[in-house]
Short mmCIF file of C-alpha atoms (C1' of nucleotides) and ligand atoms in Angstrom, two decimals:
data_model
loop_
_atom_site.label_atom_id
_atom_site.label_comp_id
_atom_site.label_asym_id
_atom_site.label_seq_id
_atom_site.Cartn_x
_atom_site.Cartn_y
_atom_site.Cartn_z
CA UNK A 331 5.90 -12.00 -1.02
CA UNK A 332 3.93 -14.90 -2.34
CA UNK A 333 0.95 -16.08 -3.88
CA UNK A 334 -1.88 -17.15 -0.87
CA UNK A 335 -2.72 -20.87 -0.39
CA UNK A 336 -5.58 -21.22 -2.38
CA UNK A 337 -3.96 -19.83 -5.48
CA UNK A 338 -0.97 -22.30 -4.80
CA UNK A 339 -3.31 -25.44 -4.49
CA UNK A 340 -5.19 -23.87 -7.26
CA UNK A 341 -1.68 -24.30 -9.37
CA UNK A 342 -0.82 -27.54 -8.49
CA UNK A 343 -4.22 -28.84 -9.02
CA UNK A 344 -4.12 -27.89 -12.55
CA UNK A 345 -0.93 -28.95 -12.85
CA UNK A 346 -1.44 -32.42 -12.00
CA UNK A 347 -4.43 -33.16 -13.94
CA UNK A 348 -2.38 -31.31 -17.00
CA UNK A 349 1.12 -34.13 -16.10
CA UNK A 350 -1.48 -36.96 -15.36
CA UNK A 351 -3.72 -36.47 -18.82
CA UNK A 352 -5.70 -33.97 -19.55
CA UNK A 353 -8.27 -35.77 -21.12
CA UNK A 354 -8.80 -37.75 -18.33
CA UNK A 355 -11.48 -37.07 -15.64
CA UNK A 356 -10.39 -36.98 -12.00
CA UNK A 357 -12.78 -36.75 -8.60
CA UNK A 358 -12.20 -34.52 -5.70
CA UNK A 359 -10.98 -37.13 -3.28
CA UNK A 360 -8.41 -38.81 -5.37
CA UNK A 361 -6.99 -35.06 -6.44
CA UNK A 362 -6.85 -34.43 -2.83
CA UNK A 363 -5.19 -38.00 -1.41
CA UNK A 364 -2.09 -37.32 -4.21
CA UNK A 365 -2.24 -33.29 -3.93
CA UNK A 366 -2.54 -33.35 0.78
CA UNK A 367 -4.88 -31.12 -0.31
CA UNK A 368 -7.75 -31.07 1.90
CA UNK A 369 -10.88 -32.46 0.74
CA UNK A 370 -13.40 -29.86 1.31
CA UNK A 371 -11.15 -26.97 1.23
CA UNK A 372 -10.29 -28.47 -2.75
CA UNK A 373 -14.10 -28.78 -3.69
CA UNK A 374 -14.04 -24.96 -2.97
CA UNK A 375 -11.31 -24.60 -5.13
CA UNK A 376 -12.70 -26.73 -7.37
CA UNK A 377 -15.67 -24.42 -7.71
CA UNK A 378 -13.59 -21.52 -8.14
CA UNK A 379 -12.09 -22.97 -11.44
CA UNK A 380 -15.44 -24.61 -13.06
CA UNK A 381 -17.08 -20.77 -12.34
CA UNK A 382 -13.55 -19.70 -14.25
CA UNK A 383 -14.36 -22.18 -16.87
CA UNK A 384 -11.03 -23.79 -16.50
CA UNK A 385 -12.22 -26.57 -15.38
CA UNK A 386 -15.87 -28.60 -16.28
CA UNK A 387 -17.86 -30.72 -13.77
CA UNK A 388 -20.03 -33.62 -14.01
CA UNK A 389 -21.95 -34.72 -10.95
CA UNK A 390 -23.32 -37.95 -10.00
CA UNK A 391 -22.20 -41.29 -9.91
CA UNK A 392 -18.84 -41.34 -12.58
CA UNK A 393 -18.46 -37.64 -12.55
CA UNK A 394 -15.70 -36.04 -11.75
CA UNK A 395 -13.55 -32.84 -12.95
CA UNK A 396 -11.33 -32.39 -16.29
CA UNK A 397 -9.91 -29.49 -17.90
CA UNK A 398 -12.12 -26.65 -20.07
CA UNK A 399 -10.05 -26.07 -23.14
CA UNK A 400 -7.17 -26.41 -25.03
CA UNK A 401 -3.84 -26.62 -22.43
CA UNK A 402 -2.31 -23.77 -24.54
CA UNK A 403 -5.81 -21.99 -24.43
CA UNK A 404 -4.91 -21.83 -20.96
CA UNK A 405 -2.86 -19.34 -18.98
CA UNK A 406 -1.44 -19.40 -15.04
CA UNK A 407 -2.46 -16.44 -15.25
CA UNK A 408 -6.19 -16.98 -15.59
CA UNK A 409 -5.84 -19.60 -12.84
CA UNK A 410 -4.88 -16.81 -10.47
CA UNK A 411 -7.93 -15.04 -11.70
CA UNK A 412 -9.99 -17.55 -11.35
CA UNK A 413 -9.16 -17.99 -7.93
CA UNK A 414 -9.12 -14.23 -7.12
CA UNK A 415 -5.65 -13.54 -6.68
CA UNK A 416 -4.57 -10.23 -6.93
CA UNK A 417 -2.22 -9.36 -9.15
CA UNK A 418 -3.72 -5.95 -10.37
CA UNK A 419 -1.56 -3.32 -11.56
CA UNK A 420 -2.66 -0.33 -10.29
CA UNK A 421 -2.16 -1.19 -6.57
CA UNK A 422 1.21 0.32 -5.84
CA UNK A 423 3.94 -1.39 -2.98
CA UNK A 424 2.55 0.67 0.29
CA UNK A 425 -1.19 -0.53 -0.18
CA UNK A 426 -3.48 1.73 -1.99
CA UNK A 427 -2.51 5.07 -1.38
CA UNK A 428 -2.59 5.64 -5.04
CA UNK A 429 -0.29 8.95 -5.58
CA UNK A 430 -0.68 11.21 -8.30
CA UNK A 431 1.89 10.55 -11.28
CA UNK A 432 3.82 13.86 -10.44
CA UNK A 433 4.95 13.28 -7.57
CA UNK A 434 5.83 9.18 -7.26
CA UNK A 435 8.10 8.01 -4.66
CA UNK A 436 11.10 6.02 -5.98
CA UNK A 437 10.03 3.09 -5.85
CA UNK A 438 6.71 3.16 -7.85
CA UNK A 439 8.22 3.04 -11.65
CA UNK A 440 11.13 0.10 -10.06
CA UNK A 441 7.65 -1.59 -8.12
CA UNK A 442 5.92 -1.21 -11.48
CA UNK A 443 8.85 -2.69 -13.55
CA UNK A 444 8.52 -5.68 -11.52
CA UNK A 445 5.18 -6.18 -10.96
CA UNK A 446 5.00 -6.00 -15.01
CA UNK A 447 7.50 -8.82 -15.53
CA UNK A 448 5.44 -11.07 -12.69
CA UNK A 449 2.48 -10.17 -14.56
CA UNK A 450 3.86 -11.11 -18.10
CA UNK A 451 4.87 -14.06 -16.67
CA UNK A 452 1.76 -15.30 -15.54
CA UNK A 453 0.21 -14.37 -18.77
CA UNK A 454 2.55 -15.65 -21.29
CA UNK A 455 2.98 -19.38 -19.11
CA UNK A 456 0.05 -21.57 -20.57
CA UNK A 457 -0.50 -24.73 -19.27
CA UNK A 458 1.05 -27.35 -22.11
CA UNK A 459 4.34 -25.36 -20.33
CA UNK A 460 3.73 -27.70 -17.44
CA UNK A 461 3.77 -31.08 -19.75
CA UNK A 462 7.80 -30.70 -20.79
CA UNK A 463 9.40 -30.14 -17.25
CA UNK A 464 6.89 -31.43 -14.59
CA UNK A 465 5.96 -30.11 -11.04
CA UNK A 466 7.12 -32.09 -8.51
CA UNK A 467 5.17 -32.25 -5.56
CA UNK B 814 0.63 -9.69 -4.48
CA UNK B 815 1.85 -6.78 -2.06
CA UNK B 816 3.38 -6.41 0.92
CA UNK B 817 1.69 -6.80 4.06
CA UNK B 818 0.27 -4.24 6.32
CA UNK B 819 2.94 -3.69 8.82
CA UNK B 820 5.77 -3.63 5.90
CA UNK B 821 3.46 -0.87 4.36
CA UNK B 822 3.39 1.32 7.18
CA UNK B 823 6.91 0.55 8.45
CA UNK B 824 8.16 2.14 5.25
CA UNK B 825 5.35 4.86 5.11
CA UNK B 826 7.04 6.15 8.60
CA UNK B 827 10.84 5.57 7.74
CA UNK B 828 9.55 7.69 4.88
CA UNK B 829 7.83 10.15 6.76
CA UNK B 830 11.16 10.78 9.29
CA UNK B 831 13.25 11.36 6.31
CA UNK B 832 10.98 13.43 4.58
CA UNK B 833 10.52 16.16 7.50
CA UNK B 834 14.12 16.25 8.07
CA UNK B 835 15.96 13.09 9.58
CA UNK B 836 17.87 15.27 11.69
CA UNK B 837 14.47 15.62 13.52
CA UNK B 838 13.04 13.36 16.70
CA UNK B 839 9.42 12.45 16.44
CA UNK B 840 6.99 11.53 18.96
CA UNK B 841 4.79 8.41 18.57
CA UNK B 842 1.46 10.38 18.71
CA UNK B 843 2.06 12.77 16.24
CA UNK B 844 3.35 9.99 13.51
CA UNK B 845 0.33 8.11 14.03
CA UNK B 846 -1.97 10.93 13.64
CA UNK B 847 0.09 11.83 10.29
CA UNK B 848 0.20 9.04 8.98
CA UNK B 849 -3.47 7.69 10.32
CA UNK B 850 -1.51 4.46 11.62
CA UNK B 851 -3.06 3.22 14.75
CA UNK B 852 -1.36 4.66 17.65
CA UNK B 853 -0.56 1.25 19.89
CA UNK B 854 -0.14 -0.51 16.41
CA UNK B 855 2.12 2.39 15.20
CA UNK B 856 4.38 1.84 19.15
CA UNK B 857 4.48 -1.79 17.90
CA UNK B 858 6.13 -1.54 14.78
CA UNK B 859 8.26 1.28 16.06
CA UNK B 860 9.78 -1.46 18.54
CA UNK B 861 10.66 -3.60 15.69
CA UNK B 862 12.44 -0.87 13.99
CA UNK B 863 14.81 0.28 16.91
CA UNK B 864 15.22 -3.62 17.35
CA UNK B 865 16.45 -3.49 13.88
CA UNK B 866 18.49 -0.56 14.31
CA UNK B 867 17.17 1.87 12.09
CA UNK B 868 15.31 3.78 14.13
CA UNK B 869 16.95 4.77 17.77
CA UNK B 870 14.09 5.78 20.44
CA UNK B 871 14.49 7.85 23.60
CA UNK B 872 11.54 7.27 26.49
CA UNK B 873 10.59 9.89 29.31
CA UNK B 874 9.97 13.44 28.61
CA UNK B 875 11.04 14.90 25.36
CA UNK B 876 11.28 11.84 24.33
CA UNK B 877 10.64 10.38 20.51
CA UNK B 878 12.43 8.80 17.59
CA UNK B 879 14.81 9.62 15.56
CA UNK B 880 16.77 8.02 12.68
CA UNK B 881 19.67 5.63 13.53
CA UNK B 882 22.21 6.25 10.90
CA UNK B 883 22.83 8.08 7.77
CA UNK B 884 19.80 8.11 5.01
CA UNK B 885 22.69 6.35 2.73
CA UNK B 886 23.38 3.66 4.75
CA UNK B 887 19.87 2.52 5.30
CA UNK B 888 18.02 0.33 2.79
CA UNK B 889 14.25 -0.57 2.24
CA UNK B 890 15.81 -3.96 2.52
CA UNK B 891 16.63 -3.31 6.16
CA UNK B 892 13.45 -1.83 6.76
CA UNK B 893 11.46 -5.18 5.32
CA UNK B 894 13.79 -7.46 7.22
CA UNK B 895 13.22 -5.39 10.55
CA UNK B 896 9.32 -6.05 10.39
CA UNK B 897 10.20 -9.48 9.34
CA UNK B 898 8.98 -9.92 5.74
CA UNK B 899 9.66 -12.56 4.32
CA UNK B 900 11.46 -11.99 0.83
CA UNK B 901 13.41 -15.21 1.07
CA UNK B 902 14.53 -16.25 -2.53
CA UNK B 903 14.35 -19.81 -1.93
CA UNK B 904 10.77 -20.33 -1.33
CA UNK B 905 9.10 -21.16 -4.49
CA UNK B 906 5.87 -19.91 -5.71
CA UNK B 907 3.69 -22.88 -5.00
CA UNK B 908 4.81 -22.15 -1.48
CA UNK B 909 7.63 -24.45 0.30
CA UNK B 910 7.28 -27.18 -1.90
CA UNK B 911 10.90 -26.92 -2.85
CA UNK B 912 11.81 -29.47 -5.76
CA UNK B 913 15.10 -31.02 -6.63
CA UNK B 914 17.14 -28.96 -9.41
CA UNK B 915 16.74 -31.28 -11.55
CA UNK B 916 13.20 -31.75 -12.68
CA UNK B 917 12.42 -28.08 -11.47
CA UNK B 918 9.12 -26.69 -13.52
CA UNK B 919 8.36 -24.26 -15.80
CA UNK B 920 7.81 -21.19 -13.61
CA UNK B 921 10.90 -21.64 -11.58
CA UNK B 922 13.29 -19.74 -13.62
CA UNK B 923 10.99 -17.23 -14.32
CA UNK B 924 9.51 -16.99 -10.92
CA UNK B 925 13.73 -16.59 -9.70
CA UNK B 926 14.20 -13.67 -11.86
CA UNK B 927 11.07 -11.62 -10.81
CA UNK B 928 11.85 -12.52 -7.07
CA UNK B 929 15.40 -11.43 -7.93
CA UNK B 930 14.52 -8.25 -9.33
CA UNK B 931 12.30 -7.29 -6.54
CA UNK B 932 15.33 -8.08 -4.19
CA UNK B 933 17.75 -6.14 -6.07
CA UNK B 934 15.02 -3.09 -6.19
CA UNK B 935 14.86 -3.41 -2.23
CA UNK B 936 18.62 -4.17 -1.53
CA UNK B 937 19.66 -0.93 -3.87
CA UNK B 938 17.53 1.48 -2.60
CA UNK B 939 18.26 3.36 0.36
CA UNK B 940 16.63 6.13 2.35
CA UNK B 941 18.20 9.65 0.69
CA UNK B 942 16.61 8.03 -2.68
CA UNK B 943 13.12 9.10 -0.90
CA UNK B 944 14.27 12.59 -0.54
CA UNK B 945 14.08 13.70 -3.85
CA UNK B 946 11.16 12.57 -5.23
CA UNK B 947 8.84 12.24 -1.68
CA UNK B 948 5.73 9.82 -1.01
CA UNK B 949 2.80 10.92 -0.76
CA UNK B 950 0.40 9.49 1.61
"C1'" DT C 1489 -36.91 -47.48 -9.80
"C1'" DC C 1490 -33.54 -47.33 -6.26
"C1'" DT C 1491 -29.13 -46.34 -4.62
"C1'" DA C 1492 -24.27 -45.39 -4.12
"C1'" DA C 1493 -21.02 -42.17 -5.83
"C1'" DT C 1494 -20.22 -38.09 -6.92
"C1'" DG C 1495 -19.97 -32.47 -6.84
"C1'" DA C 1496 -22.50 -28.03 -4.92
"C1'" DC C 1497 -24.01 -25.27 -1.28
"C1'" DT C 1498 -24.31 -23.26 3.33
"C1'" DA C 1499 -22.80 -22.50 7.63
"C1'" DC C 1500 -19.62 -22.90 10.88
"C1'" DC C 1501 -14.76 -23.44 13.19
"C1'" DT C 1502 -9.60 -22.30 13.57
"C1'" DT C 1503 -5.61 -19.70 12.97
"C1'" DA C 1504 -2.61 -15.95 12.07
"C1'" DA C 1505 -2.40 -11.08 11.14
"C1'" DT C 1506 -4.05 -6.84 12.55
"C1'" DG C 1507 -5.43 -3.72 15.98
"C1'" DT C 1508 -6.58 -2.10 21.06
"C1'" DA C 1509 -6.31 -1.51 26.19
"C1'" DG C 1510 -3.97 -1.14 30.33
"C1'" DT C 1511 0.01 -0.73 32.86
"C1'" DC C 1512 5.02 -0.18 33.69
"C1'" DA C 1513 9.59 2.25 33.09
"C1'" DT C 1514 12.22 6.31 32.01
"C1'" DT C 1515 13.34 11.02 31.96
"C1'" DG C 1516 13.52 16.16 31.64
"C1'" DA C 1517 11.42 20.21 33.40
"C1'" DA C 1518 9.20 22.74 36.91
"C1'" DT D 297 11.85 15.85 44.29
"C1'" DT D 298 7.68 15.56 41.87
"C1'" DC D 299 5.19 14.52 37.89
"C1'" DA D 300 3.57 14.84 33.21
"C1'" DA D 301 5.13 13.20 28.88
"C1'" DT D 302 6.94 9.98 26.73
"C1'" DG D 303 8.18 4.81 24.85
"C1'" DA D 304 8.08 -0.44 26.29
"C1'" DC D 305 5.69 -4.44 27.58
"C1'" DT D 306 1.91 -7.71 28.14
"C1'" DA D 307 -2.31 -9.35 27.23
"C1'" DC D 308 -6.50 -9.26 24.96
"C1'" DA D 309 -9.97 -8.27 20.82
"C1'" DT D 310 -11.10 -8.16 16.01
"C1'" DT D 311 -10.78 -9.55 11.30
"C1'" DA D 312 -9.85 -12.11 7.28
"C1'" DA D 313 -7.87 -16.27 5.36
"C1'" DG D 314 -7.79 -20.98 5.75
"C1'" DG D 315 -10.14 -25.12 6.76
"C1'" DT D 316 -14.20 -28.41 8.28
"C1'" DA D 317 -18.97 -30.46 8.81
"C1'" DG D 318 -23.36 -31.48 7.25
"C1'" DT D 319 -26.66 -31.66 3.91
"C1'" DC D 320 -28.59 -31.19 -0.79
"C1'" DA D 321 -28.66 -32.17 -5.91
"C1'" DT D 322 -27.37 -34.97 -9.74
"C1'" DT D 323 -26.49 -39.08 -12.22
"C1'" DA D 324 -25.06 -43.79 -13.94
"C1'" DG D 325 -25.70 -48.33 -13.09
"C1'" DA D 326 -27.76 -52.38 -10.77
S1 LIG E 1651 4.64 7.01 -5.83
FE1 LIG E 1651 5.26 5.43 -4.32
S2 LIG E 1651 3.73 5.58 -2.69
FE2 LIG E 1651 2.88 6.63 -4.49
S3 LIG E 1651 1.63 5.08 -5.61
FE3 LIG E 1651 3.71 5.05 -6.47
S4 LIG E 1651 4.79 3.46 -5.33
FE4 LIG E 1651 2.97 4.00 -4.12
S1 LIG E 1652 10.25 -26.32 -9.89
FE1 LIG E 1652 8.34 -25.15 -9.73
S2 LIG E 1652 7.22 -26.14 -8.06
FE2 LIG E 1652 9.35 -26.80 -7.90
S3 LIG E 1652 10.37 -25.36 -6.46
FE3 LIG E 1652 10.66 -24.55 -8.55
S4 LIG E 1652 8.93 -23.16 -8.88
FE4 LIG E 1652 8.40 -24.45 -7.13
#
DNA sequence: TCTAATGACTACCTTAATGTAGTCATTGAA
DNA sequence: TTCAATGACTACATTAAGGTAGTCATTAGA
């Protein structure tokens, strides 16, 4: 029970651009020195956000990546989305053997409950969260 | 999000046992044509649960399974930690990167409190809950 | 204009989880 | 006392996630 390692790295790369200035622009090898991440596998990552527009690129000589929007624009949530994670609702605890609602085992409504309050949590943390406490890495 | 394959089907059998009478001793071919597990992956995880002690196997002829103790005294817990799942509260969700108390970020708490719930939901519910309600598969 | 510094793209390699094959060990019934 | 029906064990095959290598495209500055 955890999220996968690209959705992890995909965390604490946002996360340190958000604790290091967010209006500052950062390049792929630097982010991946400070983060261990490694460099090609971040670049992927990397992708995964710009296409999620969390995160804008600029090629070329002085580009680099900084964050999209607004930090409280921003959610962990999409993050996760961006990356692919899934987090959907529907999929129940023993894969997808979807039952029908009249006869659910007893774990699908306690399953549900918590999947919910993951969910909510991902969608209700925004990234200026991250400023006040810090990640440590 | 979800557990992985072999928790899936390790509780999808348990389940099975109980639900056609746990009084009952069930042959390895017959579960995995049931329950469309594979049959030598089915043998595998049926290993792990008489290693865990919830499932007690006989070989030769007339041989099968059968349930190791009362439905009561057997948790999904038991079941998870038998396949080896790993539910282990103190890994955080960016992975192992376990920070000091002190400067601990925003998602810990709330990241504590889901994990706890889902612990709880496993640790309090045991076998004869299936009964009632069934799973379908 | 040229070039070094950057990210993007494509294809491949590695590893761990999932799944399969073959054989051995045990046992009850004929 | 055989032997067919069973589970256990070992080793291998397949798949999907994680990670790497090489090259292309873009751009600011000399
Ligand atoms: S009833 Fe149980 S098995 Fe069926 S979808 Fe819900 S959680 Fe899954
Ligand atoms: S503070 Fe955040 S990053 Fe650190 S261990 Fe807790 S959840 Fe993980």
């Amino acid at each position: 029970m955890k999220l996968n390692n690209t959705s992890q790295y995909a965390i604490r790369i946002v996360a340190y651009i958000v604790q290091n200035g967010s209006k500052n622009k950062y390049n792929a090898k630097d982010i991946s020195k400070k983060l261990s991440i490694p460099y090609k596998y971040l670049t992927k990552i990397m992708s995964l956000l710009v296409e999620g527009n969390i995160i804008l690129s600029s090629r070329g000589r002085e580009g680099g990546y900084n964050i999209a929007k607004e930090l409280s624009e921003i959610k962990i949530g999409d993050i996760l989305e961006a990356v692919k994670e899934s987090l959907h609702q529907e999929e129940c605890v023993l894969g997808n053997h979807l039952c029908n609602k009249m006869e659910k085992c007893i774990l699908h409504d306690k399953w549900l409950f918590t999947k919910n309050s993951m969910q909510e949590m991902f969608k209700n943390t925004t990234l200026d969260d991250f400023i006040a406490k810090g990640v440590q890495r």
